[in-house]
Amino acid sequence: SSGINAEYGAASLDLDLAVLDCEDAVAVSKKAVARQTICDALNTLNFGRTERGVRTNSVSSGLLEDDIKSILLNSTQPDIVMIPKLDSVDEARFLNTIISQCTSKPFPVIFQTESAIGLINLHEIITTLLKASHVIPVAIVFGSDDFVSDIRGSRDIDAVSYARQKVVTYARAYNLQPIDIVYIEYKDLEGLKLESEKGFGFGFSGKQCIHPSQIPILQSAFSPSSEQLEYARELIRSFAENQEAGKGAFTFRGKMIDRPTLLQAQNVVDMFDE
């Protein structure tokens, strides 16, 4: 967008992260206008508790350097930048170099995996960013639309199940947050609910959102229910009691419980505490 609607700010939406876009949502001829609009928004809008993010253009677009310098040298920096289509170690190193020219401290970064080669190189990209002097990688977003275009597939949840699970696995291995695909049928809230719950079961910690109506459904799907929380807390308590009694595996509410099940319950409690 080339304008700011101050009355429709992120503060009223109770988001975890609002991302101002300089990439796909902006026509090529309007990139400079978008950069200025984003800087103005960062300087003037009240985001409330919501973290402020900016999605730049990709390294391969040739626009990343201008994007990063405009955003990070602005009087009000965002809390995080999102880098789309990060495909290689060389691109990860270039990103670090550009950020180092704009700030003396490491800066939080979310990056997107959106191609076959990006998925193949994911492990090396993560380890490169973790060693980088001016990048703090915090999350990986799986970009399904560009990915299925790259592999000449269809936009079907089953068609990207391997890629989604790989993103989750590598993200969790390196303590990064895995963020699931966007649900473009924004009026289909029941479909969104089902896909979000499956994503939560896959191990994703959140999901991209493109419409305000999606927010409460996503927040509910990626948070433990009161029933799940009660079950987890009682299981942890029962596990401690059985450990004290010298028991390893035991039965809890009709299920055999051992240490891996305890860790799953602890994850639920930790998620609520966060």
PDB file of N, CA, C and O in Angstrom, residues 17-68:
ATOM      1  N   LEU A  17       2.750 -10.135  15.867  1.00  0.00           N
ATOM      2  CA  LEU A  17       3.679  -9.454  14.967  1.00  0.00           C
ATOM      3  C   LEU A  17       2.928  -8.951  13.752  1.00  0.00           C
ATOM      4  O   LEU A  17       2.217  -9.697  13.084  1.00  0.00           O
ATOM      5  N   ALA A  18       3.072  -7.667  13.454  1.00  0.00           N
ATOM      6  CA  ALA A  18       2.519  -7.076  12.235  1.00  0.00           C
ATOM      7  C   ALA A  18       3.667  -6.818  11.272  1.00  0.00           C
ATOM      8  O   ALA A  18       4.647  -6.164  11.626  1.00  0.00           O
ATOM      9  N   VAL A  19       3.549  -7.342  10.065  1.00  0.00           N
ATOM     10  CA  VAL A  19       4.624  -7.208   9.073  1.00  0.00           C
ATOM     11  C   VAL A  19       4.188  -6.264   7.963  1.00  0.00           C
ATOM     12  O   VAL A  19       3.216  -6.532   7.252  1.00  0.00           O
ATOM     13  N   LEU A  20       4.907  -5.163   7.834  1.00  0.00           N
ATOM     14  CA  LEU A  20       4.675  -4.210   6.747  1.00  0.00           C
ATOM     15  C   LEU A  20       5.452  -4.705   5.533  1.00  0.00           C
ATOM     16  O   LEU A  20       6.645  -4.971   5.622  1.00  0.00           O
ATOM     17  N   ASP A  21       4.781  -4.811   4.402  1.00  0.00           N
ATOM     18  CA  ASP A  21       5.352  -5.516   3.256  1.00  0.00           C
ATOM     19  C   ASP A  21       5.929  -4.574   2.210  1.00  0.00           C
ATOM     20  O   ASP A  21       5.284  -3.619   1.797  1.00  0.00           O
ATOM     21  N   CYS A  22       7.138  -4.920   1.783  1.00  0.00           N
ATOM     22  CA  CYS A  22       7.775  -4.190   0.695  1.00  0.00           C
ATOM     23  C   CYS A  22       8.000  -5.112  -0.510  1.00  0.00           C
ATOM     24  O   CYS A  22       8.586  -4.706  -1.500  1.00  0.00           O
ATOM     25  N   GLU A  23       7.509  -6.362  -0.385  1.00  0.00           N
ATOM     26  CA  GLU A  23       7.775  -7.337  -1.442  1.00  0.00           C
ATOM     27  C   GLU A  23       6.568  -7.560  -2.339  1.00  0.00           C
ATOM     28  O   GLU A  23       6.190  -6.694  -3.125  1.00  0.00           O
ATOM     29  N   ASP A  24       5.910  -8.711  -2.218  1.00  0.00           N
ATOM     30  CA  ASP A  24       4.883  -9.109  -3.175  1.00  0.00           C
ATOM     31  C   ASP A  24       3.668  -8.186  -3.212  1.00  0.00           C
ATOM     32  O   ASP A  24       2.986  -8.102  -4.234  1.00  0.00           O
ATOM     33  N   ALA A  25       3.379  -7.520  -2.114  1.00  0.00           N
ATOM     34  CA  ALA A  25       2.202  -6.649  -2.077  1.00  0.00           C
ATOM     35  C   ALA A  25       2.436  -5.305  -2.760  1.00  0.00           C
ATOM     36  O   ALA A  25       1.518  -4.494  -2.860  1.00  0.00           O
ATOM     37  N   VAL A  26       3.657  -5.077  -3.229  1.00  0.00           N
ATOM     38  CA  VAL A  26       4.027  -3.772  -3.785  1.00  0.00           C
ATOM     39  C   VAL A  26       4.463  -3.919  -5.243  1.00  0.00           C
ATOM     40  O   VAL A  26       5.311  -4.761  -5.560  1.00  0.00           O
ATOM     41  N   ALA A  27       3.897  -3.113  -6.121  1.00  0.00           N
ATOM     42  CA  ALA A  27       4.304  -3.114  -7.525  1.00  0.00           C
ATOM     43  C   ALA A  27       5.765  -2.677  -7.644  1.00  0.00           C
ATOM     44  O   ALA A  27       6.261  -1.885  -6.842  1.00  0.00           O
ATOM     45  N   VAL A  28       6.458  -3.209  -8.641  1.00  0.00           N
ATOM     46  CA  VAL A  28       7.880  -2.908  -8.831  1.00  0.00           C
ATOM     47  C   VAL A  28       8.113  -1.398  -8.949  1.00  0.00           C
ATOM     48  O   VAL A  28       9.089  -0.861  -8.406  1.00  0.00           O
ATOM     49  N   SER A  29       7.192  -0.705  -9.594  1.00  0.00           N
ATOM     50  CA  SER A  29       7.346   0.741  -9.793  1.00  0.00           C
ATOM     51  C   SER A  29       7.101   1.538  -8.518  1.00  0.00           C
ATOM     52  O   SER A  29       7.366   2.738  -8.479  1.00  0.00           O
ATOM     53  N   LYS A  30       6.611   0.886  -7.454  1.00  0.00           N
ATOM     54  CA  LYS A  30       6.255   1.588  -6.222  1.00  0.00           C
ATOM     55  C   LYS A  30       7.141   1.219  -5.042  1.00  0.00           C
ATOM     56  O   LYS A  30       6.800   1.542  -3.894  1.00  0.00           O
ATOM     57  N   LYS A  31       8.261   0.570  -5.280  1.00  0.00           N
ATOM     58  CA  LYS A  31       9.104   0.117  -4.174  1.00  0.00           C
ATOM     59  C   LYS A  31       9.636   1.284  -3.339  1.00  0.00           C
ATOM     60  O   LYS A  31       9.627   1.232  -2.102  1.00  0.00           O
ATOM     61  N   ALA A  32      10.085   2.339  -3.976  1.00  0.00           N
ATOM     62  CA  ALA A  32      10.620   3.488  -3.236  1.00  0.00           C
ATOM     63  C   ALA A  32       9.518   4.152  -2.410  1.00  0.00           C
ATOM     64  O   ALA A  32       9.753   4.564  -1.266  1.00  0.00           O
ATOM     65  N   VAL A  33       8.338   4.248  -2.984  1.00  0.00           N
ATOM     66  CA  VAL A  33       7.199   4.819  -2.263  1.00  0.00           C
ATOM     67  C   VAL A  33       6.866   3.955  -1.050  1.00  0.00           C
ATOM     68  O   VAL A  33       6.595   4.462   0.048  1.00  0.00           O
ATOM     69  N   ALA A  34       6.906   2.646  -1.240  1.00  0.00           N
ATOM     70  CA  ALA A  34       6.593   1.724  -0.143  1.00  0.00           C
ATOM     71  C   ALA A  34       7.594   1.858   0.994  1.00  0.00           C
ATOM     72  O   ALA A  34       7.213   1.836   2.172  1.00  0.00           O
ATOM     73  N   ARG A  35       8.868   1.997   0.662  1.00  0.00           N
ATOM     74  CA  ARG A  35       9.882   2.164   1.716  1.00  0.00           C
ATOM     75  C   ARG A  35       9.578   3.396   2.561  1.00  0.00           C
ATOM     76  O   ARG A  35       9.658   3.351   3.792  1.00  0.00           O
ATOM     77  N   GLN A  36       9.239   4.497   1.896  1.00  0.00           N
ATOM     78  CA  GLN A  36       8.953   5.725   2.635  1.00  0.00           C
ATOM     79  C   GLN A  36       7.683   5.579   3.461  1.00  0.00           C
ATOM     80  O   GLN A  36       7.623   6.047   4.606  1.00  0.00           O
ATOM     81  N   THR A  37       6.685   4.928   2.903  1.00  0.00           N
ATOM     82  CA  THR A  37       5.436   4.709   3.626  1.00  0.00           C
ATOM     83  C   THR A  37       5.675   3.863   4.874  1.00  0.00           C
ATOM     84  O   THR A  37       5.133   4.143   5.949  1.00  0.00           O
ATOM     85  N   ILE A  38       6.496   2.833   4.737  1.00  0.00           N
ATOM     86  CA  ILE A  38       6.811   1.964   5.878  1.00  0.00           C
ATOM     87  C   ILE A  38       7.552   2.747   6.951  1.00  0.00           C
ATOM     88  O   ILE A  38       7.242   2.630   8.145  1.00  0.00           O
ATOM     89  N   CYS A  39       8.506   3.541   6.546  1.00  0.00           N
ATOM     90  CA  CYS A  39       9.241   4.360   7.524  1.00  0.00           C
ATOM     91  C   CYS A  39       8.299   5.337   8.233  1.00  0.00           C
ATOM     92  O   CYS A  39       8.394   5.525   9.456  1.00  0.00           O
ATOM     93  N   ASP A  40       7.399   5.945   7.476  1.00  0.00           N
ATOM     94  CA  ASP A  40       6.431   6.857   8.086  1.00  0.00           C
ATOM     95  C   ASP A  40       5.539   6.115   9.083  1.00  0.00           C
ATOM     96  O   ASP A  40       5.223   6.639  10.163  1.00  0.00           O
ATOM     97  N   ALA A  41       5.134   4.907   8.732  1.00  0.00           N
ATOM     98  CA  ALA A  41       4.288   4.110   9.623  1.00  0.00           C
ATOM     99  C   ALA A  41       5.028   3.763  10.906  1.00  0.00           C
ATOM    100  O   ALA A  41       4.471   3.860  12.009  1.00  0.00           O
ATOM    101  N   LEU A  42       6.273   3.373  10.786  1.00  0.00           N
ATOM    102  CA  LEU A  42       7.077   3.054  11.970  1.00  0.00           C
ATOM    103  C   LEU A  42       7.233   4.275  12.866  1.00  0.00           C
ATOM    104  O   LEU A  42       7.253   4.164  14.097  1.00  0.00           O
ATOM    105  N   ASN A  43       7.336   5.435  12.248  1.00  0.00           N
ATOM    106  CA  ASN A  43       7.548   6.676  13.015  1.00  0.00           C
ATOM    107  C   ASN A  43       6.279   7.204  13.676  1.00  0.00           C
ATOM    108  O   ASN A  43       6.368   7.909  14.687  1.00  0.00           O
ATOM    109  N   THR A  44       5.116   6.860  13.117  1.00  0.00           N
ATOM    110  CA  THR A  44       3.893   7.549  13.566  1.00  0.00           C
ATOM    111  C   THR A  44       2.813   6.653  14.160  1.00  0.00           C
ATOM    112  O   THR A  44       2.026   7.124  14.989  1.00  0.00           O
ATOM    113  N   LEU A  45       2.732   5.397  13.747  1.00  0.00           N
ATOM    114  CA  LEU A  45       1.622   4.557  14.186  1.00  0.00           C
ATOM    115  C   LEU A  45       1.880   3.917  15.547  1.00  0.00           C
ATOM    116  O   LEU A  45       3.007   3.579  15.883  1.00  0.00           O
ATOM    117  N   ASN A  46       0.813   3.756  16.299  1.00  0.00           N
ATOM    118  CA  ASN A  46       0.868   3.066  17.586  1.00  0.00           C
ATOM    119  C   ASN A  46       0.584   1.584  17.364  1.00  0.00           C
ATOM    120  O   ASN A  46      -0.523   1.208  16.991  1.00  0.00           O
ATOM    121  N   PHE A  47       1.565   0.738  17.617  1.00  0.00           N
ATOM    122  CA  PHE A  47       1.408  -0.697  17.410  1.00  0.00           C
ATOM    123  C   PHE A  47       1.018  -1.428  18.695  1.00  0.00           C
ATOM    124  O   PHE A  47       0.853  -2.642  18.689  1.00  0.00           O
ATOM    125  N   GLY A  48       0.897  -0.704  19.792  1.00  0.00           N
ATOM    126  CA  GLY A  48       0.522  -1.345  21.044  1.00  0.00           C
ATOM    127  C   GLY A  48       1.511  -2.411  21.453  1.00  0.00           C
ATOM    128  O   GLY A  48       2.717  -2.218  21.380  1.00  0.00           O
ATOM    129  N   ARG A  49       0.996  -3.581  21.856  1.00  0.00           N
ATOM    130  CA  ARG A  49       1.868  -4.684  22.271  1.00  0.00           C
ATOM    131  C   ARG A  49       2.479  -5.416  21.081  1.00  0.00           C
ATOM    132  O   ARG A  49       3.375  -6.234  21.225  1.00  0.00           O
ATOM    133  N   THR A  50       1.973  -5.116  19.887  1.00  0.00           N
ATOM    134  CA  THR A  50       2.374  -5.834  18.679  1.00  0.00           C
ATOM    135  C   THR A  50       3.799  -5.485  18.263  1.00  0.00           C
ATOM    136  O   THR A  50       4.165  -4.310  18.172  1.00  0.00           O
ATOM    137  N   GLU A  51       4.593  -6.512  17.992  1.00  0.00           N
ATOM    138  CA  GLU A  51       5.934  -6.277  17.455  1.00  0.00           C
ATOM    139  C   GLU A  51       5.826  -5.797  16.012  1.00  0.00           C
ATOM    140  O   GLU A  51       4.952  -6.225  15.258  1.00  0.00           O
ATOM    141  N   ARG A  52       6.744  -4.925  15.641  1.00  0.00           N
ATOM    142  CA  ARG A  52       6.731  -4.324  14.311  1.00  0.00           C
ATOM    143  C   ARG A  52       7.750  -5.017  13.419  1.00  0.00           C
ATOM    144  O   ARG A  52       8.936  -5.052  13.729  1.00  0.00           O
ATOM    145  N   GLY A  53       7.275  -5.546  12.312  1.00  0.00           N
ATOM    146  CA  GLY A  53       8.173  -6.206  11.368  1.00  0.00           C
ATOM    147  C   GLY A  53       8.064  -5.574   9.996  1.00  0.00           C
ATOM    148  O   GLY A  53       7.065  -4.932   9.662  1.00  0.00           O
ATOM    149  N   VAL A  54       9.099  -5.766   9.185  1.00  0.00           N
ATOM    150  CA  VAL A  54       9.082  -5.316   7.793  1.00  0.00           C
ATOM    151  C   VAL A  54       9.609  -6.442   6.926  1.00  0.00           C
ATOM    152  O   VAL A  54      10.677  -6.997   7.193  1.00  0.00           O
ATOM    153  N   ARG A  55       8.836  -6.800   5.909  1.00  0.00           N
ATOM    154  CA  ARG A  55       9.334  -7.773   4.937  1.00  0.00           C
ATOM    155  C   ARG A  55       9.974  -7.022   3.784  1.00  0.00           C
ATOM    156  O   ARG A  55       9.338  -6.204   3.113  1.00  0.00           O
ATOM    157  N   THR A  56      11.231  -7.314   3.559  1.00  0.00           N
ATOM    158  CA  THR A  56      11.984  -6.698   2.472  1.00  0.00           C
ATOM    159  C   THR A  56      11.778  -7.489   1.187  1.00  0.00           C
ATOM    160  O   THR A  56      11.062  -8.486   1.156  1.00  0.00           O
ATOM    161  N   ASN A  57      12.443  -7.057   0.150  1.00  0.00           N
ATOM    162  CA  ASN A  57      12.553  -7.861  -1.054  1.00  0.00           C
ATOM    163  C   ASN A  57      13.701  -8.850  -0.885  1.00  0.00           C
ATOM    164  O   ASN A  57      14.524  -8.732   0.020  1.00  0.00           O
ATOM    165  N   SER A  58      13.765  -9.817  -1.747  1.00  0.00           N
ATOM    166  CA  SER A  58      14.777 -10.871  -1.638  1.00  0.00           C
ATOM    167  C   SER A  58      16.152 -10.381  -2.068  1.00  0.00           C
ATOM    168  O   SER A  58      16.286  -9.349  -2.739  1.00  0.00           O
ATOM    169  N   VAL A  59      17.162 -11.146  -1.707  1.00  0.00           N
ATOM    170  CA  VAL A  59      18.522 -10.838  -2.157  1.00  0.00           C
ATOM    171  C   VAL A  59      18.579 -10.869  -3.681  1.00  0.00           C
ATOM    172  O   VAL A  59      19.156  -9.983  -4.325  1.00  0.00           O
ATOM    173  N   SER A  60      17.968 -11.897  -4.276  1.00  0.00           N
ATOM    174  CA  SER A  60      18.045 -12.071  -5.727  1.00  0.00           C
ATOM    175  C   SER A  60      17.338 -10.966  -6.509  1.00  0.00           C
ATOM    176  O   SER A  60      17.607 -10.776  -7.692  1.00  0.00           O
ATOM    177  N   SER A  61      16.449 -10.217  -5.856  1.00  0.00           N
ATOM    178  CA  SER A  61      15.731  -9.134  -6.544  1.00  0.00           C
ATOM    179  C   SER A  61      16.634  -7.944  -6.844  1.00  0.00           C
ATOM    180  O   SER A  61      16.311  -7.114  -7.693  1.00  0.00           O
ATOM    181  N   GLY A  62      17.734  -7.832  -6.090  1.00  0.00           N
ATOM    182  CA  GLY A  62      18.602  -6.671  -6.221  1.00  0.00           C
ATOM    183  C   GLY A  62      18.116  -5.463  -5.437  1.00  0.00           C
ATOM    184  O   GLY A  62      18.745  -4.397  -5.486  1.00  0.00           O
ATOM    185  N   LEU A  63      17.023  -5.618  -4.692  1.00  0.00           N
ATOM    186  CA  LEU A  63      16.422  -4.507  -3.956  1.00  0.00           C
ATOM    187  C   LEU A  63      16.686  -4.565  -2.448  1.00  0.00           C
ATOM    188  O   LEU A  63      16.353  -3.619  -1.731  1.00  0.00           O
ATOM    189  N   LEU A  64      17.261  -5.660  -1.983  1.00  0.00           N
ATOM    190  CA  LEU A  64      17.411  -5.849  -0.542  1.00  0.00           C
ATOM    191  C   LEU A  64      18.261  -4.762   0.105  1.00  0.00           C
ATOM    192  O   LEU A  64      17.920  -4.251   1.174  1.00  0.00           O
ATOM    193  N   GLU A  65      19.361  -4.400  -0.521  1.00  0.00           N
ATOM    194  CA  GLU A  65      20.254  -3.413   0.085  1.00  0.00           C
ATOM    195  C   GLU A  65      19.530  -2.089   0.328  1.00  0.00           C
ATOM    196  O   GLU A  65      19.627  -1.517   1.425  1.00  0.00           O
ATOM    197  N   ASP A  66      18.789  -1.609  -0.659  1.00  0.00           N
ATOM    198  CA  ASP A  66      18.043  -0.356  -0.490  1.00  0.00           C
ATOM    199  C   ASP A  66      16.977  -0.505   0.593  1.00  0.00           C
ATOM    200  O   ASP A  66      16.746   0.416   1.387  1.00  0.00           O
ATOM    201  N   ASP A  67      16.318  -1.665   0.622  1.00  0.00           N
ATOM    202  CA  ASP A  67      15.285  -1.899   1.638  1.00  0.00           C
ATOM    203  C   ASP A  67      15.864  -1.848   3.048  1.00  0.00           C
ATOM    204  O   ASP A  67      15.356  -1.135   3.922  1.00  0.00           O
ATOM    205  N   ILE A  68      16.929  -2.608   3.268  1.00  0.00           N
ATOM    206  CA  ILE A  68      17.523  -2.701   4.601  1.00  0.00           C
ATOM    207  C   ILE A  68      18.049  -1.347   5.062  1.00  0.00           C
ATOM    208  O   ILE A  68      17.824  -0.923   6.209  1.00  0.00           O
TER     209      ILE A  68
END
